[in-house]
Amino acid sequence: MNSYHDVRVMKKKNSSLIRSIANKIYSSVFEVETDTVELKLRMNYVDILRGEELVNDIKDTYMDYYPDVLYLRVEDIIAILYKDFLNQLKSGNQDHKQAVNFLLQGKKEYLNEIERVKIIQQKKELQQISPNTFILDAGIEVEEVDIDDLEPCDIVHLQLEFKIRDINRGKLFLYDVEPFLENVKISIEDVIVIRYLNFIEQIRDSGNNKNVILSILRNLGYKKEAYE
């Protein structure tokens, strides 16, 4: 593929058993309520691949100690990182000015190029017709695209559900710090993506961090086997 594409990466349909286990884990961490909202997170496909490889590394390394890690997904990593951002604000470990500086730097470093591509490229929407196949509809052109054919530089939409309460907390923060944003527009989706991409950059530069990984697993509700 020679051009950028906007791809909707839909959540896979899991078996009832896997969904039940995942729901229990998610509920224990995020106190799931019936009121949730689905957001589309826009980023380069390569950064999703990096997250997926981290998930695979975690499974390979910790499966014997945390058997339920089998059900870990990159979406879980993104969700817990956003939750951590909110917790830093709630606890006072990060004040508003520090958070704003983090977001402004992150937007400049991670998102501006994606926005530039969005402006100069023809808009193309890919509709999913199977777990690994998409239909590309660009004007009169219709093309079938397999997810395995995506290039790392392609732009994708990853859809996740969040508690409305958590999203509203983030929106309130953005409203309060608007005077410090220097007329830069930052959405709640931007906040979530910046937090994730900052984490992925650290992994890319320094490699996997055992303490960080174990903290993620604990915060996601994974438990060690009894003999541990």
JSON list of C-alpha atoms in Angstrom, two decimals:
[
{"chain": "A", "resi": 1, "resn": "MET", "atom": "CA", "xyz": [0.00, 0.00, 0.00]},
{"chain": "A", "resi": 2, "resn": "ASN", "atom": "CA", "xyz": [1.45, 3.35, -1.04]},
{"chain": "A", "resi": 3, "resn": "SER", "atom": "CA", "xyz": [-0.83, 5.74, 0.80]},
{"chain": "A", "resi": 4, "resn": "TYR", "atom": "CA", "xyz": [-2.16, 6.38, 4.28]},
{"chain": "A", "resi": 5, "resn": "HIS", "atom": "CA", "xyz": [-5.52, 4.89, 5.20]},
{"chain": "A", "resi": 6, "resn": "ASP", "atom": "CA", "xyz": [-7.98, 5.54, 7.96]},
{"chain": "A", "resi": 7, "resn": "VAL", "atom": "CA", "xyz": [-8.79, 2.08, 9.26]},
{"chain": "A", "resi": 8, "resn": "ARG", "atom": "CA", "xyz": [-11.41, 1.26, 11.84]},
{"chain": "A", "resi": 9, "resn": "VAL", "atom": "CA", "xyz": [-9.89, -1.46, 14.00]},
{"chain": "A", "resi": 10, "resn": "MET", "atom": "CA", "xyz": [-12.96, -2.98, 15.63]},
{"chain": "A", "resi": 11, "resn": "LYS", "atom": "CA", "xyz": [-12.96, -4.95, 18.88]},
{"chain": "A", "resi": 12, "resn": "LYS", "atom": "CA", "xyz": [-12.85, -8.65, 18.12]},
{"chain": "A", "resi": 13, "resn": "LYS", "atom": "CA", "xyz": [-15.83, -10.80, 19.03]},
{"chain": "A", "resi": 14, "resn": "ASN", "atom": "CA", "xyz": [-14.60, -13.14, 21.76]},
{"chain": "A", "resi": 15, "resn": "SER", "atom": "CA", "xyz": [-16.14, -16.34, 22.97]},
{"chain": "A", "resi": 16, "resn": "SER", "atom": "CA", "xyz": [-18.56, -16.07, 25.88]},
{"chain": "A", "resi": 17, "resn": "LEU", "atom": "CA", "xyz": [-15.95, -17.58, 28.23]},
{"chain": "A", "resi": 18, "resn": "ILE", "atom": "CA", "xyz": [-13.21, -15.14, 27.27]},
{"chain": "A", "resi": 19, "resn": "ARG", "atom": "CA", "xyz": [-15.66, -12.21, 27.40]},
{"chain": "A", "resi": 20, "resn": "SER", "atom": "CA", "xyz": [-16.83, -13.31, 30.86]},
{"chain": "A", "resi": 21, "resn": "ILE", "atom": "CA", "xyz": [-13.28, -13.45, 32.23]},
{"chain": "A", "resi": 22, "resn": "ALA", "atom": "CA", "xyz": [-12.32, -10.15, 30.58]},
{"chain": "A", "resi": 23, "resn": "ASN", "atom": "CA", "xyz": [-15.42, -8.46, 31.99]},
{"chain": "A", "resi": 24, "resn": "LYS", "atom": "CA", "xyz": [-14.57, -9.66, 35.50]},
{"chain": "A", "resi": 25, "resn": "ILE", "atom": "CA", "xyz": [-11.05, -8.24, 35.22]},
{"chain": "A", "resi": 26, "resn": "TYR", "atom": "CA", "xyz": [-12.25, -4.97, 33.72]},
{"chain": "A", "resi": 27, "resn": "SER", "atom": "CA", "xyz": [-14.98, -4.62, 36.32]},
{"chain": "A", "resi": 28, "resn": "SER", "atom": "CA", "xyz": [-12.55, -5.13, 39.18]},
{"chain": "A", "resi": 29, "resn": "VAL", "atom": "CA", "xyz": [-10.33, -2.33, 37.90]},
{"chain": "A", "resi": 30, "resn": "PHE", "atom": "CA", "xyz": [-12.70, 0.23, 36.46]},
{"chain": "A", "resi": 31, "resn": "GLU", "atom": "CA", "xyz": [-15.87, -0.44, 38.49]},
{"chain": "A", "resi": 32, "resn": "VAL", "atom": "CA", "xyz": [-17.81, -0.78, 35.27]},
{"chain": "A", "resi": 33, "resn": "GLU", "atom": "CA", "xyz": [-21.15, 0.98, 35.12]},
{"chain": "A", "resi": 34, "resn": "THR", "atom": "CA", "xyz": [-23.79, 0.61, 32.47]},
{"chain": "A", "resi": 35, "resn": "ASP", "atom": "CA", "xyz": [-23.00, 4.09, 31.16]},
{"chain": "A", "resi": 36, "resn": "THR", "atom": "CA", "xyz": [-20.01, 3.85, 28.84]},
{"chain": "A", "resi": 37, "resn": "VAL", "atom": "CA", "xyz": [-18.91, 5.70, 25.76]},
{"chain": "A", "resi": 38, "resn": "GLU", "atom": "CA", "xyz": [-16.99, 4.43, 22.75]},
{"chain": "A", "resi": 39, "resn": "LEU", "atom": "CA", "xyz": [-14.09, 6.53, 21.47]},
{"chain": "A", "resi": 40, "resn": "LYS", "atom": "CA", "xyz": [-12.09, 6.26, 18.27]},
{"chain": "A", "resi": 41, "resn": "LEU", "atom": "CA", "xyz": [-8.36, 6.64, 18.87]},
{"chain": "A", "resi": 42, "resn": "ARG", "atom": "CA", "xyz": [-6.35, 7.65, 15.83]},
{"chain": "A", "resi": 43, "resn": "MET", "atom": "CA", "xyz": [-2.70, 6.64, 15.56]},
{"chain": "A", "resi": 44, "resn": "ASN", "atom": "CA", "xyz": [-0.13, 5.03, 13.31]},
{"chain": "A", "resi": 45, "resn": "TYR", "atom": "CA", "xyz": [-0.56, 1.30, 12.85]},
{"chain": "A", "resi": 46, "resn": "VAL", "atom": "CA", "xyz": [3.06, 0.74, 13.92]},
{"chain": "A", "resi": 47, "resn": "ASP", "atom": "CA", "xyz": [2.24, 1.98, 17.42]},
{"chain": "A", "resi": 48, "resn": "ILE", "atom": "CA", "xyz": [-0.57, -0.55, 17.76]},
{"chain": "A", "resi": 49, "resn": "LEU", "atom": "CA", "xyz": [1.86, -3.22, 16.57]},
{"chain": "A", "resi": 50, "resn": "ARG", "atom": "CA", "xyz": [4.33, -2.12, 19.25]},
{"chain": "A", "resi": 51, "resn": "GLY", "atom": "CA", "xyz": [1.62, -2.45, 21.87]},
{"chain": "A", "resi": 52, "resn": "GLU", "atom": "CA", "xyz": [0.63, -5.87, 20.60]},
{"chain": "A", "resi": 53, "resn": "GLU", "atom": "CA", "xyz": [4.23, -7.05, 20.73]},
{"chain": "A", "resi": 54, "resn": "LEU", "atom": "CA", "xyz": [4.51, -5.81, 24.32]},
{"chain": "A", "resi": 55, "resn": "VAL", "atom": "CA", "xyz": [1.36, -7.79, 25.14]},
{"chain": "A", "resi": 56, "resn": "ASN", "atom": "CA", "xyz": [2.92, -10.87, 23.51]},
{"chain": "A", "resi": 57, "resn": "ASP", "atom": "CA", "xyz": [6.13, -10.38, 25.52]},
{"chain": "A", "resi": 58, "resn": "ILE", "atom": "CA", "xyz": [4.10, -10.14, 28.73]},
{"chain": "A", "resi": 59, "resn": "LYS", "atom": "CA", "xyz": [2.23, -13.33, 27.88]},
{"chain": "A", "resi": 60, "resn": "ASP", "atom": "CA", "xyz": [5.44, -15.18, 27.03]},
{"chain": "A", "resi": 61, "resn": "THR", "atom": "CA", "xyz": [7.13, -14.05, 30.25]},
{"chain": "A", "resi": 62, "resn": "TYR", "atom": "CA", "xyz": [4.35, -14.11, 32.84]},
{"chain": "A", "resi": 63, "resn": "MET", "atom": "CA", "xyz": [1.85, -16.74, 31.68]},
{"chain": "A", "resi": 64, "resn": "ASP", "atom": "CA", "xyz": [3.07, -19.26, 34.27]},
{"chain": "A", "resi": 65, "resn": "TYR", "atom": "CA", "xyz": [2.65, -16.74, 37.10]},
{"chain": "A", "resi": 66, "resn": "TYR", "atom": "CA", "xyz": [-0.48, -14.95, 35.87]},
{"chain": "A", "resi": 67, "resn": "PRO", "atom": "CA", "xyz": [-2.46, -17.50, 33.81]},
{"chain": "A", "resi": 68, "resn": "ASP", "atom": "CA", "xyz": [-5.26, -15.03, 33.06]},
{"chain": "A", "resi": 69, "resn": "VAL", "atom": "CA", "xyz": [-2.76, -12.84, 31.22]},
{"chain": "A", "resi": 70, "resn": "LEU", "atom": "CA", "xyz": [-3.76, -14.96, 28.23]},
{"chain": "A", "resi": 71, "resn": "TYR", "atom": "CA", "xyz": [-6.66, -12.53, 27.79]},
{"chain": "A", "resi": 72, "resn": "LEU", "atom": "CA", "xyz": [-4.58, -9.34, 27.95]},
{"chain": "A", "resi": 73, "resn": "ARG", "atom": "CA", "xyz": [-5.07, -6.98, 24.98]},
{"chain": "A", "resi": 74, "resn": "VAL", "atom": "CA", "xyz": [-3.43, -3.76, 23.86]},
{"chain": "A", "resi": 75, "resn": "GLU", "atom": "CA", "xyz": [-6.79, -2.07, 24.60]},
{"chain": "A", "resi": 76, "resn": "ASP", "atom": "CA", "xyz": [-6.30, -2.96, 28.29]},
{"chain": "A", "resi": 77, "resn": "ILE", "atom": "CA", "xyz": [-2.89, -1.27, 28.27]},
{"chain": "A", "resi": 78, "resn": "ILE", "atom": "CA", "xyz": [-4.34, 1.90, 26.77]},
{"chain": "A", "resi": 79, "resn": "ALA", "atom": "CA", "xyz": [-7.20, 1.97, 29.28]},
{"chain": "A", "resi": 80, "resn": "ILE", "atom": "CA", "xyz": [-4.98, 1.53, 32.33]},
{"chain": "A", "resi": 81, "resn": "LEU", "atom": "CA", "xyz": [-2.58, 4.23, 31.12]},
{"chain": "A", "resi": 82, "resn": "TYR", "atom": "CA", "xyz": [-5.44, 6.73, 30.81]},
{"chain": "A", "resi": 83, "resn": "LYS", "atom": "CA", "xyz": [-6.66, 5.67, 34.26]},
{"chain": "A", "resi": 84, "resn": "ASP", "atom": "CA", "xyz": [-3.16, 6.32, 35.59]},
{"chain": "A", "resi": 85, "resn": "PHE", "atom": "CA", "xyz": [-3.18, 9.81, 34.04]},
{"chain": "A", "resi": 86, "resn": "LEU", "atom": "CA", "xyz": [-6.44, 10.59, 35.86]},
{"chain": "A", "resi": 87, "resn": "ASN", "atom": "CA", "xyz": [-5.13, 9.14, 39.12]},
{"chain": "A", "resi": 88, "resn": "GLN", "atom": "CA", "xyz": [-2.04, 11.37, 38.92]},
{"chain": "A", "resi": 89, "resn": "LEU", "atom": "CA", "xyz": [-4.36, 14.38, 38.71]},
{"chain": "A", "resi": 90, "resn": "LYS", "atom": "CA", "xyz": [-6.68, 13.17, 41.45]},
{"chain": "A", "resi": 91, "resn": "SER", "atom": "CA", "xyz": [-3.85, 12.44, 43.88]},
{"chain": "A", "resi": 92, "resn": "GLY", "atom": "CA", "xyz": [-2.05, 15.71, 43.22]},
{"chain": "A", "resi": 93, "resn": "ASN", "atom": "CA", "xyz": [1.10, 13.91, 42.07]},
{"chain": "A", "resi": 94, "resn": "GLN", "atom": "CA", "xyz": [0.85, 15.97, 38.88]},
{"chain": "A", "resi": 95, "resn": "ASP", "atom": "CA", "xyz": [-0.47, 19.51, 38.91]},
{"chain": "A", "resi": 96, "resn": "HIS", "atom": "CA", "xyz": [-2.31, 21.14, 36.02]},
{"chain": "A", "resi": 97, "resn": "LYS", "atom": "CA", "xyz": [0.69, 22.97, 34.62]},
{"chain": "A", "resi": 98, "resn": "GLN", "atom": "CA", "xyz": [2.79, 19.81, 34.59]},
{"chain": "A", "resi": 99, "resn": "ALA", "atom": "CA", "xyz": [-0.03, 17.92, 32.88]},
{"chain": "A", "resi": 100, "resn": "VAL", "atom": "CA", "xyz": [-0.47, 20.68, 30.28]},
{"chain": "A", "resi": 101, "resn": "ASN", "atom": "CA", "xyz": [3.26, 20.71, 29.49]},
{"chain": "A", "resi": 102, "resn": "PHE", "atom": "CA", "xyz": [3.15, 16.94, 29.05]},
{"chain": "A", "resi": 103, "resn": "LEU", "atom": "CA", "xyz": [0.19, 17.18, 26.66]},
{"chain": "A", "resi": 104, "resn": "LEU", "atom": "CA", "xyz": [1.57, 20.09, 24.63]},
{"chain": "A", "resi": 105, "resn": "GLN", "atom": "CA", "xyz": [4.88, 18.32, 24.17]},
{"chain": "A", "resi": 106, "resn": "GLY", "atom": "CA", "xyz": [3.10, 15.08, 23.35]},
{"chain": "A", "resi": 107, "resn": "LYS", "atom": "CA", "xyz": [0.84, 16.68, 20.76]},
{"chain": "A", "resi": 108, "resn": "LYS", "atom": "CA", "xyz": [3.84, 18.27, 19.07]},
{"chain": "A", "resi": 109, "resn": "GLU", "atom": "CA", "xyz": [5.86, 15.07, 19.16]},
{"chain": "A", "resi": 110, "resn": "TYR", "atom": "CA", "xyz": [3.23, 12.44, 18.40]},
{"chain": "A", "resi": 111, "resn": "LEU", "atom": "CA", "xyz": [0.11, 13.94, 16.86]},
{"chain": "A", "resi": 112, "resn": "ASN", "atom": "CA", "xyz": [1.03, 16.84, 14.60]},
{"chain": "A", "resi": 113, "resn": "GLU", "atom": "CA", "xyz": [2.31, 14.58, 11.83]},
{"chain": "A", "resi": 114, "resn": "ILE", "atom": "CA", "xyz": [-0.87, 12.51, 11.94]},
{"chain": "A", "resi": 115, "resn": "GLU", "atom": "CA", "xyz": [-2.94, 15.69, 11.67]},
{"chain": "A", "resi": 116, "resn": "ARG", "atom": "CA", "xyz": [-0.83, 16.87, 8.73]},
{"chain": "A", "resi": 117, "resn": "VAL", "atom": "CA", "xyz": [-1.45, 13.60, 6.92]},
{"chain": "A", "resi": 118, "resn": "LYS", "atom": "CA", "xyz": [-5.17, 13.90, 7.63]},
{"chain": "A", "resi": 119, "resn": "ILE", "atom": "CA", "xyz": [-5.26, 17.27, 5.90]},
{"chain": "A", "resi": 120, "resn": "ILE", "atom": "CA", "xyz": [-3.23, 16.46, 2.78]},
{"chain": "A", "resi": 121, "resn": "GLN", "atom": "CA", "xyz": [-4.47, 12.95, 2.09]},
{"chain": "A", "resi": 122, "resn": "GLN", "atom": "CA", "xyz": [-7.78, 12.07, 0.45]},
{"chain": "A", "resi": 123, "resn": "LYS", "atom": "CA", "xyz": [-10.17, 10.80, 3.11]},
{"chain": "A", "resi": 124, "resn": "LYS", "atom": "CA", "xyz": [-10.63, 7.05, 2.86]},
{"chain": "A", "resi": 125, "resn": "GLU", "atom": "CA", "xyz": [-12.85, 4.99, 5.10]},
{"chain": "A", "resi": 126, "resn": "LEU", "atom": "CA", "xyz": [-12.37, 1.26, 5.55]},
{"chain": "A", "resi": 127, "resn": "GLN", "atom": "CA", "xyz": [-15.39, -0.75, 6.62]},
{"chain": "A", "resi": 128, "resn": "GLN", "atom": "CA", "xyz": [-14.75, -4.07, 8.34]},
{"chain": "A", "resi": 129, "resn": "ILE", "atom": "CA", "xyz": [-16.47, -7.08, 6.77]},
{"chain": "A", "resi": 130, "resn": "SER", "atom": "CA", "xyz": [-14.62, -9.80, 8.70]},
{"chain": "A", "resi": 131, "resn": "PRO", "atom": "CA", "xyz": [-12.09, -9.88, 11.55]},
{"chain": "A", "resi": 132, "resn": "ASN", "atom": "CA", "xyz": [-9.19, -9.50, 9.09]},
{"chain": "A", "resi": 133, "resn": "THR", "atom": "CA", "xyz": [-10.75, -7.95, 6.01]},
{"chain": "A", "resi": 134, "resn": "PHE", "atom": "CA", "xyz": [-11.82, -4.41, 5.17]},
{"chain": "A", "resi": 135, "resn": "ILE", "atom": "CA", "xyz": [-13.57, -2.79, 2.21]},
{"chain": "A", "resi": 136, "resn": "LEU", "atom": "CA", "xyz": [-11.91, 0.42, 1.10]},
{"chain": "A", "resi": 137, "resn": "ASP", "atom": "CA", "xyz": [-14.36, 2.86, -0.45]},
{"chain": "A", "resi": 138, "resn": "ALA", "atom": "CA", "xyz": [-12.66, 5.87, -2.01]},
{"chain": "A", "resi": 139, "resn": "GLY", "atom": "CA", "xyz": [-15.11, 7.51, -4.39]},
{"chain": "A", "resi": 140, "resn": "ILE", "atom": "CA", "xyz": [-15.94, 5.02, -7.12]},
{"chain": "A", "resi": 141, "resn": "GLU", "atom": "CA", "xyz": [-13.00, 2.82, -6.18]},
{"chain": "A", "resi": 142, "resn": "VAL", "atom": "CA", "xyz": [-13.71, -0.20, -3.98]},
{"chain": "A", "resi": 143, "resn": "GLU", "atom": "CA", "xyz": [-10.80, -2.26, -2.75]},
{"chain": "A", "resi": 144, "resn": "GLU", "atom": "CA", "xyz": [-10.63, -5.20, -0.36]},
{"chain": "A", "resi": 145, "resn": "VAL", "atom": "CA", "xyz": [-7.85, -4.80, 2.17]},
{"chain": "A", "resi": 146, "resn": "ASP", "atom": "CA", "xyz": [-6.59, -7.49, 4.54]},
{"chain": "A", "resi": 147, "resn": "ILE", "atom": "CA", "xyz": [-5.33, -6.28, 7.89]},
{"chain": "A", "resi": 148, "resn": "ASP", "atom": "CA", "xyz": [-2.08, -8.17, 7.24]},
{"chain": "A", "resi": 149, "resn": "ASP", "atom": "CA", "xyz": [-1.47, -5.86, 4.27]},
{"chain": "A", "resi": 150, "resn": "LEU", "atom": "CA", "xyz": [-1.47, -2.70, 6.36]},
{"chain": "A", "resi": 151, "resn": "GLU", "atom": "CA", "xyz": [1.79, -0.79, 6.36]},
{"chain": "A", "resi": 152, "resn": "PRO", "atom": "CA", "xyz": [3.32, 0.44, 9.64]},
{"chain": "A", "resi": 153, "resn": "CYS", "atom": "CA", "xyz": [2.87, 4.06, 8.48]},
{"chain": "A", "resi": 154, "resn": "ASP", "atom": "CA", "xyz": [-0.86, 3.64, 7.82]},
{"chain": "A", "resi": 155, "resn": "ILE", "atom": "CA", "xyz": [-3.23, 5.46, 10.15]},
{"chain": "A", "resi": 156, "resn": "VAL", "atom": "CA", "xyz": [-5.85, 3.42, 11.95]},
{"chain": "A", "resi": 157, "resn": "HIS", "atom": "CA", "xyz": [-8.84, 3.97, 14.21]},
{"chain": "A", "resi": 158, "resn": "LEU", "atom": "CA", "xyz": [-8.87, 1.83, 17.34]},
{"chain": "A", "resi": 159, "resn": "GLN", "atom": "CA", "xyz": [-12.27, 1.78, 19.06]},
{"chain": "A", "resi": 160, "resn": "LEU", "atom": "CA", "xyz": [-12.43, 1.43, 22.85]},
{"chain": "A", "resi": 161, "resn": "GLU", "atom": "CA", "xyz": [-15.11, 1.80, 25.50]},
{"chain": "A", "resi": 162, "resn": "PHE", "atom": "CA", "xyz": [-14.55, 3.95, 28.59]},
{"chain": "A", "resi": 163, "resn": "LYS", "atom": "CA", "xyz": [-16.66, 4.85, 31.57]},
{"chain": "A", "resi": 164, "resn": "ILE", "atom": "CA", "xyz": [-18.47, 8.12, 30.96]},
{"chain": "A", "resi": 165, "resn": "ARG", "atom": "CA", "xyz": [-17.37, 9.25, 34.42]},
{"chain": "A", "resi": 166, "resn": "ASP", "atom": "CA", "xyz": [-13.69, 8.88, 33.46]},
{"chain": "A", "resi": 167, "resn": "ILE", "atom": "CA", "xyz": [-14.19, 10.65, 30.15]},
{"chain": "A", "resi": 168, "resn": "ASN", "atom": "CA", "xyz": [-16.07, 13.49, 31.85]},
{"chain": "A", "resi": 169, "resn": "ARG", "atom": "CA", "xyz": [-13.26, 13.81, 34.39]},
{"chain": "A", "resi": 170, "resn": "GLY", "atom": "CA", "xyz": [-10.80, 14.24, 31.53]},
{"chain": "A", "resi": 171, "resn": "LYS", "atom": "CA", "xyz": [-13.03, 16.76, 29.77]},
{"chain": "A", "resi": 172, "resn": "LEU", "atom": "CA", "xyz": [-13.36, 18.79, 32.96]},
{"chain": "A", "resi": 173, "resn": "PHE", "atom": "CA", "xyz": [-9.58, 18.87, 33.27]},
{"chain": "A", "resi": 174, "resn": "LEU", "atom": "CA", "xyz": [-9.23, 20.09, 29.68]},
{"chain": "A", "resi": 175, "resn": "TYR", "atom": "CA", "xyz": [-11.84, 22.80, 30.30]},
{"chain": "A", "resi": 176, "resn": "ASP", "atom": "CA", "xyz": [-10.06, 24.01, 33.43]},
{"chain": "A", "resi": 177, "resn": "VAL", "atom": "CA", "xyz": [-6.62, 24.19, 31.78]},
{"chain": "A", "resi": 178, "resn": "GLU", "atom": "CA", "xyz": [-7.75, 25.76, 28.51]},
{"chain": "A", "resi": 179, "resn": "PRO", "atom": "CA", "xyz": [-6.08, 29.11, 29.41]},
{"chain": "A", "resi": 180, "resn": "PHE", "atom": "CA", "xyz": [-2.73, 27.28, 29.64]},
{"chain": "A", "resi": 181, "resn": "LEU", "atom": "CA", "xyz": [-3.04, 25.42, 26.32]},
{"chain": "A", "resi": 182, "resn": "GLU", "atom": "CA", "xyz": [-1.76, 28.36, 24.25]},
{"chain": "A", "resi": 183, "resn": "ASN", "atom": "CA", "xyz": [-4.74, 28.09, 21.86]},
{"chain": "A", "resi": 184, "resn": "VAL", "atom": "CA", "xyz": [-3.77, 24.51, 21.06]},
{"chain": "A", "resi": 185, "resn": "LYS", "atom": "CA", "xyz": [-6.82, 22.28, 20.68]},
{"chain": "A", "resi": 186, "resn": "ILE", "atom": "CA", "xyz": [-6.53, 19.02, 22.60]},
{"chain": "A", "resi": 187, "resn": "SER", "atom": "CA", "xyz": [-9.37, 16.51, 22.73]},
{"chain": "A", "resi": 188, "resn": "ILE", "atom": "CA", "xyz": [-9.95, 13.75, 25.24]},
{"chain": "A", "resi": 189, "resn": "GLU", "atom": "CA", "xyz": [-8.96, 11.29, 22.51]},
{"chain": "A", "resi": 190, "resn": "ASP", "atom": "CA", "xyz": [-5.69, 13.19, 22.15]},
{"chain": "A", "resi": 191, "resn": "VAL", "atom": "CA", "xyz": [-5.03, 12.85, 25.89]},
{"chain": "A", "resi": 192, "resn": "ILE", "atom": "CA", "xyz": [-5.51, 9.08, 25.77]},
{"chain": "A", "resi": 193, "resn": "VAL", "atom": "CA", "xyz": [-3.36, 8.64, 22.65]},
{"chain": "A", "resi": 194, "resn": "ILE", "atom": "CA", "xyz": [-0.57, 10.90, 23.94]},
{"chain": "A", "resi": 195, "resn": "ARG", "atom": "CA", "xyz": [-0.40, 8.96, 27.21]},
{"chain": "A", "resi": 196, "resn": "TYR", "atom": "CA", "xyz": [-0.20, 5.67, 25.33]},
{"chain": "A", "resi": 197, "resn": "LEU", "atom": "CA", "xyz": [2.36, 6.83, 22.76]},
{"chain": "A", "resi": 198, "resn": "ASN", "atom": "CA", "xyz": [4.56, 8.29, 25.49]},
{"chain": "A", "resi": 199, "resn": "PHE", "atom": "CA", "xyz": [4.54, 4.91, 27.22]},
{"chain": "A", "resi": 200, "resn": "ILE", "atom": "CA", "xyz": [5.28, 3.07, 23.96]},
{"chain": "A", "resi": 201, "resn": "GLU", "atom": "CA", "xyz": [8.17, 5.43, 23.22]},
{"chain": "A", "resi": 202, "resn": "GLN", "atom": "CA", "xyz": [9.72, 4.61, 26.58]},
{"chain": "A", "resi": 203, "resn": "ILE", "atom": "CA", "xyz": [9.41, 0.89, 25.82]},
{"chain": "A", "resi": 204, "resn": "ARG", "atom": "CA", "xyz": [10.90, 1.43, 22.37]},
{"chain": "A", "resi": 205, "resn": "ASP", "atom": "CA", "xyz": [13.86, 3.44, 23.72]},
{"chain": "A", "resi": 206, "resn": "SER", "atom": "CA", "xyz": [14.65, 1.48, 26.89]},
{"chain": "A", "resi": 207, "resn": "GLY", "atom": "CA", "xyz": [13.04, -1.93, 26.42]},
{"chain": "A", "resi": 208, "resn": "ASN", "atom": "CA", "xyz": [10.53, -3.66, 28.66]},
{"chain": "A", "resi": 209, "resn": "ASN", "atom": "CA", "xyz": [10.52, -2.57, 32.29]},
{"chain": "A", "resi": 210, "resn": "LYS", "atom": "CA", "xyz": [9.71, -5.36, 34.75]},
{"chain": "A", "resi": 211, "resn": "ASN", "atom": "CA", "xyz": [8.39, -3.07, 37.49]},
{"chain": "A", "resi": 212, "resn": "VAL", "atom": "CA", "xyz": [6.15, -1.18, 35.06]},
{"chain": "A", "resi": 213, "resn": "ILE", "atom": "CA", "xyz": [4.77, -4.41, 33.61]},
{"chain": "A", "resi": 214, "resn": "LEU", "atom": "CA", "xyz": [4.05, -5.89, 37.04]},
{"chain": "A", "resi": 215, "resn": "SER", "atom": "CA", "xyz": [2.33, -2.64, 38.06]},
{"chain": "A", "resi": 216, "resn": "ILE", "atom": "CA", "xyz": [0.13, -2.82, 34.96]},
{"chain": "A", "resi": 217, "resn": "LEU", "atom": "CA", "xyz": [-0.79, -6.43, 35.69]},
{"chain": "A", "resi": 218, "resn": "ARG", "atom": "CA", "xyz": [-1.66, -5.66, 39.29]},
{"chain": "A", "resi": 219, "resn": "ASN", "atom": "CA", "xyz": [-3.74, -2.63, 38.35]},
{"chain": "A", "resi": 220, "resn": "LEU", "atom": "CA", "xyz": [-5.61, -4.68, 35.75]},
{"chain": "A", "resi": 221, "resn": "GLY", "atom": "CA", "xyz": [-6.57, -7.15, 38.45]},
{"chain": "A", "resi": 222, "resn": "TYR", "atom": "CA", "xyz": [-4.41, -10.09, 37.41]},
{"chain": "A", "resi": 223, "resn": "LYS", "atom": "CA", "xyz": [-3.55, -12.42, 40.28]},
{"chain": "A", "resi": 224, "resn": "LYS", "atom": "CA", "xyz": [-0.59, -14.71, 40.81]},
{"chain": "A", "resi": 225, "resn": "GLU", "atom": "CA", "xyz": [-1.12, -18.41, 41.20]},
{"chain": "A", "resi": 226, "resn": "ALA", "atom": "CA", "xyz": [-1.58, -19.56, 44.78]},
{"chain": "A", "resi": 227, "resn": "TYR", "atom": "CA", "xyz": [1.84, -21.25, 44.92]},
{"chain": "A", "resi": 228, "resn": "GLU", "atom": "CA", "xyz": [3.44, -17.89, 44.29]}
]
